[in-house]
């Protein structure tokens, strides 16, 4: 940890389906090892974000399946506590991105078992019982950045941005320096955007 007594605050909105959110979340995990940082984890939903949009057939099918994981995470948080948001994200993301498992029903079942939650929580994948809570969590994140972006959304000490979008997980002090830069940019209220065309696909090593 750094010698500074200032604890930085981050809020992270994710959808378990998104590989870029997964990399950014692993970066935040690295930052926690080298900086004084408090992180709160929140669900957003690509399925909600893309409602009513004209999407390619394959992507539309993924969006239909994508309701399941986020619904189960929200239900678990409501019924068993917010600490399960990150626990389930870690379990689901490892299976989806590291294990390349696209059978989301299996991902949900195995993830619930891994974190010690009741198996019957899987039923919420196909019900809208907690969709109001899901949409509220999504709206909280997306309202801070605008709906022309996606996931991840990260707020640094209350100032939110889409991203950072990374294709590799920074480690150690490198992760800390990138975080320092993000916090510095967030402190300037007139800063809004940095962007360049992405030429690499995400890697999870």
Coordinates of N, CA, C and O in Angstrom, one line a residue, residues 9-13 144 153-161:
X9 N -11.6 6.7 -3.5 CA -12.9 6.0 -3.6 C -13.2 5.7 -5.1 O -13.1 6.6 -6.0
X10 N -13.5 4.5 -5.4 CA -13.9 4.1 -6.7 C -15.2 3.4 -6.7 O -15.5 2.6 -5.7
X11 N -16.1 3.6 -7.6 CA -17.3 2.9 -7.9 C -17.2 2.3 -9.2 O -16.9 2.9 -10.2
X12 N -17.6 1.0 -9.3 CA -17.4 0.2 -10.6 C -18.7 -0.4 -11.0 O -19.2 -1.2 -10.2
X13 N -19.1 -0.1 -12.2 CA -20.3 -0.7 -12.8 C -19.9 -1.7 -13.8 O -19.1 -1.3 -14.7
X144 N -24.5 8.8 -15.1 CA -23.2 9.6 -14.8 C -22.4 9.8 -16.1 O -21.5 10.7 -16.0
X153 N -18.2 1.3 -16.4 CA -18.3 2.7 -15.9 C -17.6 2.7 -14.6 O -17.8 1.9 -13.7
X154 N -16.6 3.6 -14.5 CA -15.9 3.7 -13.2 C -15.9 5.2 -12.7 O -15.7 6.1 -13.5
X155 N -16.3 5.4 -11.5 CA -16.3 6.7 -10.9 C -15.1 6.8 -9.9 O -14.9 5.9 -9.1
X156 N -14.3 7.8 -10.1 CA -13.1 8.1 -9.3 C -13.5 9.2 -8.4 O -13.6 10.4 -8.8
X157 N -13.6 8.9 -7.1 CA -14.0 10.0 -6.1 C -15.2 10.7 -6.6 O -15.3 12.0 -6.4
X158 N -16.2 10.0 -7.2 CA -17.5 10.6 -7.5 C -17.6 11.1 -9.0 O -18.7 11.3 -9.4
X159 N -16.4 11.2 -9.7 CA -16.5 11.6 -11.1 C -16.4 10.4 -12.0 O -15.4 9.6 -11.9
X160 N -17.4 10.1 -12.8 CA -17.5 8.9 -13.5 C -17.1 9.0 -15.0 O -17.3 10.1 -15.6
X161 N -16.5 8.0 -15.5 CA -16.1 7.9 -16.9 C -16.5 6.5 -17.5 O -16.6 5.5 -16.7

